[in-house]
CSV table of C-alpha atoms and ligand atoms in Angstrom, one decimal:
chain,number,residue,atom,x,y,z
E,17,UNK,CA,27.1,-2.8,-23.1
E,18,UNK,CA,29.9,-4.9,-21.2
E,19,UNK,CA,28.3,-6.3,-17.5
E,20,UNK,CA,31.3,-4.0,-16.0
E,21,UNK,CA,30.0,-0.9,-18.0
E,22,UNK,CA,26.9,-1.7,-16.5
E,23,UNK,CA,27.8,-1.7,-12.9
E,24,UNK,CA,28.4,1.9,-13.2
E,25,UNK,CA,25.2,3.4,-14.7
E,26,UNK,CA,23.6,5.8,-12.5
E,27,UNK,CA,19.9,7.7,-12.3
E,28,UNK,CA,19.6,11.1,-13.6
E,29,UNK,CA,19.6,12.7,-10.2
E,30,UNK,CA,18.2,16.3,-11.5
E,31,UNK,CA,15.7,14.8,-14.0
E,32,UNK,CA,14.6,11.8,-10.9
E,33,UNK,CA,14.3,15.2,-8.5
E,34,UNK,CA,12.3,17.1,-11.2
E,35,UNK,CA,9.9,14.6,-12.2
E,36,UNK,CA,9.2,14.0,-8.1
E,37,UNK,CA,8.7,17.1,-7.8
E,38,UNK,CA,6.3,17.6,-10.8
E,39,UNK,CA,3.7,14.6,-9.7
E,40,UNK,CA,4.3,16.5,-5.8
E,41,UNK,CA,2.4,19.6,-7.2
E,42,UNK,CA,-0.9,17.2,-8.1
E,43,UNK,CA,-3.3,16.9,-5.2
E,44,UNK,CA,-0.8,19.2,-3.0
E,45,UNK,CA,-2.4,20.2,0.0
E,46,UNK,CA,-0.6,23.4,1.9
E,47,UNK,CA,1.7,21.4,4.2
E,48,UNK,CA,3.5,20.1,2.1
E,49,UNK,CA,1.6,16.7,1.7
E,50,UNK,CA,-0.9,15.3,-0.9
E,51,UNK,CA,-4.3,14.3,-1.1
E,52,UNK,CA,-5.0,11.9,-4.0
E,53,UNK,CA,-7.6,9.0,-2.6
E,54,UNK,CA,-7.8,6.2,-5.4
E,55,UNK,CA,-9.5,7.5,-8.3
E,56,UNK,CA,-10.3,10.9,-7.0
E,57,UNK,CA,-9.8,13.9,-9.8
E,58,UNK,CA,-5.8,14.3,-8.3
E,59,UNK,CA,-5.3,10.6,-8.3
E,60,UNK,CA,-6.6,10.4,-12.4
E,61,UNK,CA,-4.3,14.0,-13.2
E,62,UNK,CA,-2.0,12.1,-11.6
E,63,UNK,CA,-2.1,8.9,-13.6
E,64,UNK,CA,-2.2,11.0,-16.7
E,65,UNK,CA,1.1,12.6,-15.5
E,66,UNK,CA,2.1,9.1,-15.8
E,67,UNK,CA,1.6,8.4,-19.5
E,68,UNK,CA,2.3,11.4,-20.7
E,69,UNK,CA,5.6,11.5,-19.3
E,70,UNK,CA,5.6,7.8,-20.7
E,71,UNK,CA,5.3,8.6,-24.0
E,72,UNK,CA,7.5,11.1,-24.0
E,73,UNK,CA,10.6,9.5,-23.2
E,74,UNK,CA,9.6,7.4,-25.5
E,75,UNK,CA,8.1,4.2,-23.7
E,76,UNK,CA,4.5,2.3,-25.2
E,77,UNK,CA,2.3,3.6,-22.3
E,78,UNK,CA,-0.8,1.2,-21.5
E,79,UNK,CA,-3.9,0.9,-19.1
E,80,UNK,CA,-5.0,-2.9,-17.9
E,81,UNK,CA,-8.5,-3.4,-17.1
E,82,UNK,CA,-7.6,-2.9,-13.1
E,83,UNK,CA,-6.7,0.6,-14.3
E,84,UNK,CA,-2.9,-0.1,-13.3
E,85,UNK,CA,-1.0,2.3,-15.7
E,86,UNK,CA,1.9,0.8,-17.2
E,87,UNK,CA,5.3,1.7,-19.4
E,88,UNK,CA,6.7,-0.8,-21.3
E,89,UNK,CA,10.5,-0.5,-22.5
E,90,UNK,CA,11.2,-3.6,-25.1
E,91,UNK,CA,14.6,-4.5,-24.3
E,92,UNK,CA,14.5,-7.5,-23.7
E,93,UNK,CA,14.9,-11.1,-26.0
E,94,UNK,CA,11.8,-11.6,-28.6
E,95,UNK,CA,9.1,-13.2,-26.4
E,96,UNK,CA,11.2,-12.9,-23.4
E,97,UNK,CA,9.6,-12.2,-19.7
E,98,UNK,CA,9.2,-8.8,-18.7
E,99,UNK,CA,10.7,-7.6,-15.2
E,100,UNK,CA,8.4,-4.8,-13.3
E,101,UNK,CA,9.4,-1.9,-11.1
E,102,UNK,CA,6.3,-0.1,-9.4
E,103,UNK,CA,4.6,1.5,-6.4
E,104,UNK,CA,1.1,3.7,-6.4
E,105,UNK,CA,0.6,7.2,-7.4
E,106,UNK,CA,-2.8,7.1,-4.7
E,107,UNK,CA,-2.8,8.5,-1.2
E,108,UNK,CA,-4.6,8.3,2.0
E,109,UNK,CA,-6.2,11.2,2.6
E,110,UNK,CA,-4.1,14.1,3.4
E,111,UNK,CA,-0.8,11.7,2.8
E,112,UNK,CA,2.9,12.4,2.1
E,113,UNK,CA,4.1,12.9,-1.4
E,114,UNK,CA,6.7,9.8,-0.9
E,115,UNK,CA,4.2,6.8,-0.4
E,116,UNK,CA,4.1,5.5,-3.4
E,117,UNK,CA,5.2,7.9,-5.6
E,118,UNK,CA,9.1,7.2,-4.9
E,119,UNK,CA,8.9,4.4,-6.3
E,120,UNK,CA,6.8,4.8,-9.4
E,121,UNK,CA,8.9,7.5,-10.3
E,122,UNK,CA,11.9,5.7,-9.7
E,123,UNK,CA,10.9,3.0,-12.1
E,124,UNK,CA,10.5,5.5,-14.9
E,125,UNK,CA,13.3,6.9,-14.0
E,126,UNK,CA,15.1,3.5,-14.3
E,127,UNK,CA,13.7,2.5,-17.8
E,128,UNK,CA,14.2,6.2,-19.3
E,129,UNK,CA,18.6,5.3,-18.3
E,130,UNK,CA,18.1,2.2,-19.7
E,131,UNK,CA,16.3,3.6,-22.9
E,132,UNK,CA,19.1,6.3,-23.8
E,133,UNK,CA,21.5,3.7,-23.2
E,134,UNK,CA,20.6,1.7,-25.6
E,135,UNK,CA,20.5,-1.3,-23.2
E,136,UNK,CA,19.7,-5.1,-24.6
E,137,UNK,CA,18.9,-7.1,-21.6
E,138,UNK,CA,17.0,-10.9,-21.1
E,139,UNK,CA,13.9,-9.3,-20.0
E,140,UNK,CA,11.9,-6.6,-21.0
E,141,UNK,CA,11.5,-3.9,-18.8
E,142,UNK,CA,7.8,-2.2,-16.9
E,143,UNK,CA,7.4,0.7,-14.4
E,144,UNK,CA,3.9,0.2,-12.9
E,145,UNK,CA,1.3,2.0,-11.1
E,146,UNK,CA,-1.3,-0.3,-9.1
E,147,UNK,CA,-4.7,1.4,-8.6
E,148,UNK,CA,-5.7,1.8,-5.0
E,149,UNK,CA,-3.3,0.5,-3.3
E,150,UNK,CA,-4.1,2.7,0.4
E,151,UNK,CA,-7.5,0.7,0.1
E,152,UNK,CA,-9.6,3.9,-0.5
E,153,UNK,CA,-12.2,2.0,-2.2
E,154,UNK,CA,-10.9,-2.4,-1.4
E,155,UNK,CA,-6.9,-3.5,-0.6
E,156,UNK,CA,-4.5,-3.9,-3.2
E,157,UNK,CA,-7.4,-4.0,-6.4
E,158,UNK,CA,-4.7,-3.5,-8.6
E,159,UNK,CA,-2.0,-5.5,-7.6
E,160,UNK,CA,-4.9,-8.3,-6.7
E,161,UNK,CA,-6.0,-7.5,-10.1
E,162,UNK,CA,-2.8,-8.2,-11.9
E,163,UNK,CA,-1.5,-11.1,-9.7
E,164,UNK,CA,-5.4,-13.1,-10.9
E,165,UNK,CA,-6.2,-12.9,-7.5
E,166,UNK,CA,-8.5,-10.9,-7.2
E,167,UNK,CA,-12.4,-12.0,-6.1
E,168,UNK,CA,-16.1,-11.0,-6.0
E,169,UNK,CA,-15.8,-10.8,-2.7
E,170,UNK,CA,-12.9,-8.1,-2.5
E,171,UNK,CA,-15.0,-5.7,-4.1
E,172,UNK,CA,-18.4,-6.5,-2.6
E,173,UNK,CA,-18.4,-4.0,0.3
E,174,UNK,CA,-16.3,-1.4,-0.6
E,175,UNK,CA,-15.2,1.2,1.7
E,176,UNK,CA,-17.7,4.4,0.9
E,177,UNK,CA,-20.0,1.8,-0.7
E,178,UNK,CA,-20.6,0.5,-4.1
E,179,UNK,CA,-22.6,2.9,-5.5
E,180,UNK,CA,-19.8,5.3,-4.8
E,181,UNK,CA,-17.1,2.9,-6.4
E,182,UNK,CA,-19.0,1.9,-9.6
E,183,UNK,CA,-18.9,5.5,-10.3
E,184,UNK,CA,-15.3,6.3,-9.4
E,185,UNK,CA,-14.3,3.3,-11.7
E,186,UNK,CA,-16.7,4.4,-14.5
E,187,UNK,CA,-15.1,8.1,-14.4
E,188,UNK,CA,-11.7,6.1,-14.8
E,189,UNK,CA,-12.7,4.1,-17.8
E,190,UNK,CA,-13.4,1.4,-15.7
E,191,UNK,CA,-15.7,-1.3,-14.4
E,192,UNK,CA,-16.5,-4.1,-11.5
E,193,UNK,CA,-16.2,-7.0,-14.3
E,194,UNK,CA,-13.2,-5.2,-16.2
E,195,UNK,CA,-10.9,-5.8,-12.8
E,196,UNK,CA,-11.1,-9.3,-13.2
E,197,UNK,CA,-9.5,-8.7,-16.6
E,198,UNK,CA,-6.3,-8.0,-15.5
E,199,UNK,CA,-4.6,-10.6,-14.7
E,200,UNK,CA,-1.3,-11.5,-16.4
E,201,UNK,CA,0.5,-15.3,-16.9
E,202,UNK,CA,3.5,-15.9,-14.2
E,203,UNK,CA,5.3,-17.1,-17.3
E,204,UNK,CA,5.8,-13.8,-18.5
E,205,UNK,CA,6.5,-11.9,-15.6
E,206,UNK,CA,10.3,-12.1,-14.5
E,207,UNK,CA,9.4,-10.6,-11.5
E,208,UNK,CA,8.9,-7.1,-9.5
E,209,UNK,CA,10.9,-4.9,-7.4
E,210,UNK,CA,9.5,-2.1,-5.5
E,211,UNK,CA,11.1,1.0,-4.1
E,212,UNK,CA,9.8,2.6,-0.8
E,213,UNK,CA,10.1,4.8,2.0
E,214,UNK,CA,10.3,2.3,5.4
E,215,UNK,CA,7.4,4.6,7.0
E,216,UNK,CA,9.6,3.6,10.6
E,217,UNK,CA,12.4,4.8,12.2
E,218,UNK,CA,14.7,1.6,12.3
E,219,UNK,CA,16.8,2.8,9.3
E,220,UNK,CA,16.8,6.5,10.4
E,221,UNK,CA,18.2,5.7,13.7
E,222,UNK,CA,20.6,3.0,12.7
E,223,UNK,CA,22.7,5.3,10.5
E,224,UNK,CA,21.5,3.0,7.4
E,225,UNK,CA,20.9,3.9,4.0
E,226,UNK,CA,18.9,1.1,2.7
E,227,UNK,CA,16.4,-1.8,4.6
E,228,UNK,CA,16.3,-5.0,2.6
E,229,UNK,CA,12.6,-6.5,2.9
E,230,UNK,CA,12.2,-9.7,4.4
E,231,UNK,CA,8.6,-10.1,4.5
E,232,UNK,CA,5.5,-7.9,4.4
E,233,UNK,CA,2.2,-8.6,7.1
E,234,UNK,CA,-1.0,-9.8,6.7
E,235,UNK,CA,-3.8,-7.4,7.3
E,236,UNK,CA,-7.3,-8.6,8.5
E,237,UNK,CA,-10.1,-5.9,8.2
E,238,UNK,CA,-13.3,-5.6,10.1
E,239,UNK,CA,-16.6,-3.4,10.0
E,240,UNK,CA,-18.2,-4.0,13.9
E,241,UNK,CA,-21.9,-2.8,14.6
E,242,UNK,CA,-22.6,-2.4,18.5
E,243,UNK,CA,-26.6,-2.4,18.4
E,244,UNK,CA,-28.3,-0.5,21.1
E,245,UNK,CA,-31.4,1.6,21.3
E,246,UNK,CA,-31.9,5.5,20.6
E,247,UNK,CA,-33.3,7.2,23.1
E,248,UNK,CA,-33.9,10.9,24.5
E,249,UNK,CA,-30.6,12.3,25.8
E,250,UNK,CA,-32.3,14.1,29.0
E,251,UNK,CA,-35.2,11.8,30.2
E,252,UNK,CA,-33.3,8.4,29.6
E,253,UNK,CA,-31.9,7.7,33.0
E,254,UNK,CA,-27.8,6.5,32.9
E,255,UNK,CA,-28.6,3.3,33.6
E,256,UNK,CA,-32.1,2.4,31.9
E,257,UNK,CA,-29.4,2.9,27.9
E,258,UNK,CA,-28.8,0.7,25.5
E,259,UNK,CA,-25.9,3.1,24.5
E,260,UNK,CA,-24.1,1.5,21.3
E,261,UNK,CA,-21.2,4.3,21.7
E,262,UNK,CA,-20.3,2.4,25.1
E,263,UNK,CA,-19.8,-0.7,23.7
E,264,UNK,CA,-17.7,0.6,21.0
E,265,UNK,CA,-15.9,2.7,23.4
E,266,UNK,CA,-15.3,-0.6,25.8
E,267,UNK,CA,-14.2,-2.5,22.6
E,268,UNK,CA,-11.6,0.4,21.2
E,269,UNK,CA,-9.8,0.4,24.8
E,270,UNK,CA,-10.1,-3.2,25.2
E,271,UNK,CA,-8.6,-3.8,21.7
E,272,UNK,CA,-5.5,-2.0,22.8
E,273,UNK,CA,-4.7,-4.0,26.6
E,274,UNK,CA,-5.3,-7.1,24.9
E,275,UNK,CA,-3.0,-6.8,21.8
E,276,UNK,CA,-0.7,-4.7,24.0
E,277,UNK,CA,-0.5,-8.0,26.4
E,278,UNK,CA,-1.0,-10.9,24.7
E,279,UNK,CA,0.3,-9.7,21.2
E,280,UNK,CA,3.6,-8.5,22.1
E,281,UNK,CA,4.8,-6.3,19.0
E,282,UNK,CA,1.3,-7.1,16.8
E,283,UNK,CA,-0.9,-4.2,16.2
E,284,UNK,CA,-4.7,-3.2,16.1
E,285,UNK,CA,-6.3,0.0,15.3
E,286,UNK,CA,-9.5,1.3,15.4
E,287,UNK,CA,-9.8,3.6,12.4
E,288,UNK,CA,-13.4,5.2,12.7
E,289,UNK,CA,-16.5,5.0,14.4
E,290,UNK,CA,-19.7,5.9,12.7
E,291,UNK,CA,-22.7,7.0,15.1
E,292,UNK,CA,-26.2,7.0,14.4
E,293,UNK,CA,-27.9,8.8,14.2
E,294,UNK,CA,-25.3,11.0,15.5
E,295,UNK,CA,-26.6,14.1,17.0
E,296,UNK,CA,-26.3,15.1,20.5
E,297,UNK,CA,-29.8,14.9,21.5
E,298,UNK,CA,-30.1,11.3,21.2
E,299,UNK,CA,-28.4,8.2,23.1
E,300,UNK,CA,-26.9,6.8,19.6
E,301,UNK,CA,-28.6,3.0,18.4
E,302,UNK,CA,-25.5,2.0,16.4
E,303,UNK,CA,-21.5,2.4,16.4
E,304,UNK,CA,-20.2,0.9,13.4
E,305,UNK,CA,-16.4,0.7,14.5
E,306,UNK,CA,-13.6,-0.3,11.5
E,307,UNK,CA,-11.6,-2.4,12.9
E,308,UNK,CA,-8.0,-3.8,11.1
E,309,UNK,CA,-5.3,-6.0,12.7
E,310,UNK,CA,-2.0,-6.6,11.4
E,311,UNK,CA,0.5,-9.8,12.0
E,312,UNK,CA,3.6,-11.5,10.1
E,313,UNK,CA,1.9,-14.8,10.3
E,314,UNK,CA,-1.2,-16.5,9.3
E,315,UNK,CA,-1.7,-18.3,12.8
E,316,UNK,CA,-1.1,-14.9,14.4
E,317,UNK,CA,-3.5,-13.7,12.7
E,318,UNK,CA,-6.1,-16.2,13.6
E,319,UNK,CA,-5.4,-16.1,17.2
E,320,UNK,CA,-5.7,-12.3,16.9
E,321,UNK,CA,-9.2,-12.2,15.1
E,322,UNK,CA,-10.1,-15.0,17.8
E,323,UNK,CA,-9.6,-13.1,21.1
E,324,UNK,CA,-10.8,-9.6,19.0
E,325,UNK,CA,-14.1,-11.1,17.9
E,326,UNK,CA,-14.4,-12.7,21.9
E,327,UNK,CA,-14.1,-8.9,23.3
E,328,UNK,CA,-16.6,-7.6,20.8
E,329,UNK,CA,-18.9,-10.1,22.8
E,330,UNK,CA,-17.7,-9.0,26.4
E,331,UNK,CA,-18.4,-4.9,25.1
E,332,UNK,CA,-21.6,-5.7,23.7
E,333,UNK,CA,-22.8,-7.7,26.9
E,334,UNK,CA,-21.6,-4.9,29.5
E,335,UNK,CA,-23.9,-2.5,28.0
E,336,UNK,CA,-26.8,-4.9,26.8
E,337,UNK,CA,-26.2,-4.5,23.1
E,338,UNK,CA,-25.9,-6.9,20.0
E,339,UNK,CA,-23.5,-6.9,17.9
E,340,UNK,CA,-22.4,-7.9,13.9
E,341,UNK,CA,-19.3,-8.8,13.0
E,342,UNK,CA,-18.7,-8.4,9.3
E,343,UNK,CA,-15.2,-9.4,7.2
E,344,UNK,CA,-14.4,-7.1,4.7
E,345,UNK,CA,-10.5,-7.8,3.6
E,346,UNK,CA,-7.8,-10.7,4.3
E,347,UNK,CA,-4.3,-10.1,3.0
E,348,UNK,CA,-2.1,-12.4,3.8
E,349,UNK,CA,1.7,-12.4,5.0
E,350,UNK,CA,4.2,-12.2,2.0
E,351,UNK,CA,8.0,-13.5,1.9
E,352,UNK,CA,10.5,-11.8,-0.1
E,353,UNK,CA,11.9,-13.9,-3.1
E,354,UNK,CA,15.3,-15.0,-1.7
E,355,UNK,CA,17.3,-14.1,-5.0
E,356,UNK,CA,15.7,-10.9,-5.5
E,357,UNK,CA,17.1,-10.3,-1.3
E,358,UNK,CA,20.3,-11.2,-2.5
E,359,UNK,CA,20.2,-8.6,-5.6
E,360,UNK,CA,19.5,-6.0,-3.4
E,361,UNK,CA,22.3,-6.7,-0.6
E,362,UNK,CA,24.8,-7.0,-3.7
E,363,UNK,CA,24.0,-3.9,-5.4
E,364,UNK,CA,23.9,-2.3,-1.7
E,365,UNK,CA,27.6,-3.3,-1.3
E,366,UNK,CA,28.7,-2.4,-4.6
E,367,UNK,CA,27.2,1.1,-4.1
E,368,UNK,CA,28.5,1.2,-1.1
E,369,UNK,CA,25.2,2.1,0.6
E,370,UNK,CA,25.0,0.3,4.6
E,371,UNK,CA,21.7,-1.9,4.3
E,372,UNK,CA,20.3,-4.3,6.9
E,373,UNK,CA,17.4,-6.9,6.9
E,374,UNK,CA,13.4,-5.2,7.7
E,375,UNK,CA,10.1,-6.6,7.8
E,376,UNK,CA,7.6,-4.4,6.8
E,377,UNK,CA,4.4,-3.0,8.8
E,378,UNK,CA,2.5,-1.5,6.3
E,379,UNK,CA,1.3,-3.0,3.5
E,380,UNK,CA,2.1,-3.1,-0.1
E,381,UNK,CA,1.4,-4.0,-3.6
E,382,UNK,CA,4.2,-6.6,-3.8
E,383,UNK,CA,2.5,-9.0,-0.8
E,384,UNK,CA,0.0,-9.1,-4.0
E,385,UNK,CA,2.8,-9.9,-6.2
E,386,UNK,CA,5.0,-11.9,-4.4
E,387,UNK,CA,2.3,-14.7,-5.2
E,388,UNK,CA,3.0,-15.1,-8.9
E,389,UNK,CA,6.6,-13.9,-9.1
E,390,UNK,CA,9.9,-13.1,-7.6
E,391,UNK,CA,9.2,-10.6,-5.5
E,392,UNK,CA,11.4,-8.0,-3.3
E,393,UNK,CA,11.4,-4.3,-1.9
E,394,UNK,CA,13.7,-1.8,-0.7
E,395,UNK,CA,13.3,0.4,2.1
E,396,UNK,CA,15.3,4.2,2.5
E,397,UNK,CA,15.1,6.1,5.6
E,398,UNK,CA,12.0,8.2,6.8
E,399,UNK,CA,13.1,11.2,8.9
E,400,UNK,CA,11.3,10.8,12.3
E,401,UNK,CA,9.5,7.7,10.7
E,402,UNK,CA,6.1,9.7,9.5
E,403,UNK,CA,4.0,8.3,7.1
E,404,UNK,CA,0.3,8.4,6.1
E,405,UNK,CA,1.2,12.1,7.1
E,406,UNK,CA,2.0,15.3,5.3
E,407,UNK,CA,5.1,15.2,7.5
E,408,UNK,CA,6.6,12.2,5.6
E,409,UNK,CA,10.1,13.1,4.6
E,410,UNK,CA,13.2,11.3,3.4
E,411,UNK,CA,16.1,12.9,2.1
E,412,UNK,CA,16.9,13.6,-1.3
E,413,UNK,CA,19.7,11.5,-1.1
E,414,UNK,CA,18.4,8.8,0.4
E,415,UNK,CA,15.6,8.9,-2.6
E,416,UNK,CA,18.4,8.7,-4.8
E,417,UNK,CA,20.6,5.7,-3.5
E,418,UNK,CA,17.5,3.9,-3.9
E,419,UNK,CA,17.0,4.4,-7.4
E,420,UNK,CA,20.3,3.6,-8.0
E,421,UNK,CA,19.6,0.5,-6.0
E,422,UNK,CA,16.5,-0.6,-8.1
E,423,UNK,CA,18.1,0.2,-10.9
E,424,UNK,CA,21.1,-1.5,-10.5
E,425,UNK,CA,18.8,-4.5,-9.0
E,426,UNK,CA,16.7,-4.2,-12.3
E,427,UNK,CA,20.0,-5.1,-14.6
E,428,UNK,CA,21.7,-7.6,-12.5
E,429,UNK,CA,18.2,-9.4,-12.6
E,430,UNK,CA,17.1,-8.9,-16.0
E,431,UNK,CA,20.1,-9.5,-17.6
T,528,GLV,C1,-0.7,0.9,3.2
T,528,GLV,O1,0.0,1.9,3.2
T,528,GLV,C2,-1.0,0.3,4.5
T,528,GLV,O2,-0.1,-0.3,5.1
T,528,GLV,O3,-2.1,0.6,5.0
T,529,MN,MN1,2.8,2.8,-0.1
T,530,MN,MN1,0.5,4.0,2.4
């Protein structure tokens, strides 16, 4: 097919809306959301859903060792590189059915046009799904994984504990050592694009159809134990407690002045608290607070986890307690591949779609990748800006122009 034939191949717009649709109805949850943690029984129907559908369009369906599921379309030269096109079929709990899941289905989407078409391009062609991408379990194990970055220590503590993970991975066909198997050569990856939902409201409220990423932050996590003392919640006098929830509390609000004023536009959040032993009877002994802070920029970060650590210290002396400090995940700041930008901004224009230049808050599998290939991502509006949030929403359209973004990205780049 002539480069000007190609310019105007479009998704299958009913067939992209039906298969969404399908993969919405696994893990569904009532209002309108889904619920499929990393490895949970929704998450694996879900993956099935994958290579079944795979198969049938006829693409050679495969599973690495990181349990990222994979279809492969051989269109490229013999022994030629192989361009990928992912996301992550996870959720967080109780999440939106467009996290992720845009853009895996997108990538099918884009090698099943390219299959009927009979397409021979320079580079083979993948649609991936990275396991555990939300961090259910540990960050980014599959794009880590894949990218040979992942290490012992990423998995070491994971969130829920290991016992529970060893099992979750051994339900999936998986285990600790077999995620270090993953990892592919940068020699044959041509590179990966991803296609997302912004999770914001720039492009919403700008009136613009698709956000060109520039470059994706670095997320520092944190589990913080306040130490105190349990003691008997009516004799214990206010002021004769060791209270660990104080401390934490002290911490959380500090944690908010501090980024708010010396951070300008960074953020921290304190997702959860555990008490114990958590009744209401007793003053509670420990707080075990997760703590993660985000930032575009390695020093940033440094500063941040510097003046965090320093108010754990202030909370813990106002109240008398000790406290631990322990590091459970660094991702670092990612730059989007500069040609791969261009692609994007050029198939924007051709399809004439408005885009504009966004970096990205949340975090995704292609800061992983962007360390071993060219890397880029697309952005399409999110009504309101919900996400992590059954309310997460983006028009169909808007789903639409982006697949016919990636997939016009996919052949200018792998041609
Ligand atoms: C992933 O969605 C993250 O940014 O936490
Ligand atoms: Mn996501
Ligand atoms: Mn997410």
């Amino acid at each position: 097919m002539k480069n000007k034939s190609l310019s105007s191949l479009r998704i299958n717009d009913e067939r992209f809306r039906a298969n969404f649709e399908t993969l919405a109805a696994i893990g569904a949850t009532p209002d309108g959301g889904v619920h499929r943690p990393a490895l949970s029984e929704a998450h694996l129907e879900a993956r099935r859903w994958f290579l079944e559908h795979a198969k049938q369009i006829g693409l050679d369906a495969r599973m690495d060792g990181a349990g990222n599921h994979s279809a492969v379309l051989l269109c490229g030269r013999a022994g030629g590189p192989t361009l990928l096109l992912g996301s992550h079929l996870d959720s967080v709990p109780y999440g939106g059915r467009f996290d992720g899941a845009l853009g895996v289905v997108a990538a099918l989407e884009v090698l099943q046009v390219v299959k009927e078409q009979g397409i021979s391009l320079n580079t083979h062609l993948e649609a991936i799904d990275f396991t555990d991408e939300e961090g259910h379990f540990a960050n980014f194990v599959g794009s880590l994984g894949l990218a040979g970055r992942l290490e012992p220590e990423h998995i070491q503590h994971p969130r829920g504990g290991r016992d529970r993970f060893r099992q979750a991975l051994c339900q999936a066909g998986l285990s600790e050592s077999s995620l270090f198997s993953a990892g592919r050569d940068p020699a044959t990856l041509a590179g990966y694009l991803e296609l997302h939902i912004e999770q914001g409201i720039r492009l919403i409220e700008s009136g613009i159809q698709i956000g060109v990423v520039t470059n994706i932050v670095g997320i520092r996590s944190f589990k913080i134990k306040f130490i105190g003392r349990a003691d008997h919640a009516g004799t214990t006098p206010m002021d004769k407690r060791l209270d660990a929830a104080q401390g934490a509390s002290a911490f959380t609000l500090a944690s908010r002045e501090l980024v708010m004023n010396e951070f300008p536009g960074y953020v921290a959040t304190v997702g959860n608290m555990e008490f114990e032993p958590g009744v209401f009877n007793v003053v509670p002994h420990t707080v075990t607070v997760a703590l993660e802070f985000r930032a575009d920029d390695d020093h940033k970060l440094d500063e941040m986890e510097a003046a965090l650590r320093q108010q754990v210290s202030v909370a813990a002396q106002q109240f008398g307690l000790e406290s631990e400090t322990e590091h459970l995940d660094n991702t670092p700041p990612a730059h989007m591949n500069d040609q791969v930008r261009e692609a994007f901004v050029n198939v924007s224009k051709a399809l004439g779609l408005k885009h504009t230049f966004l970096p990205s808050g949340a975090g995704h599998d292609a800061q992983c990748m962007a360390e071993i290939c060219p890397t880029g991502m697309i952005f399409v509006p999110s009504v309101g800006g919900f996400s992590h949030s059954a309310k997460e929403f983006t028009e169909w359209e808007d789903c639409a122009n982006g697949a016919n973004a990636l997939l016009q990205a996919a052949l200018m780049l792998a041609r």
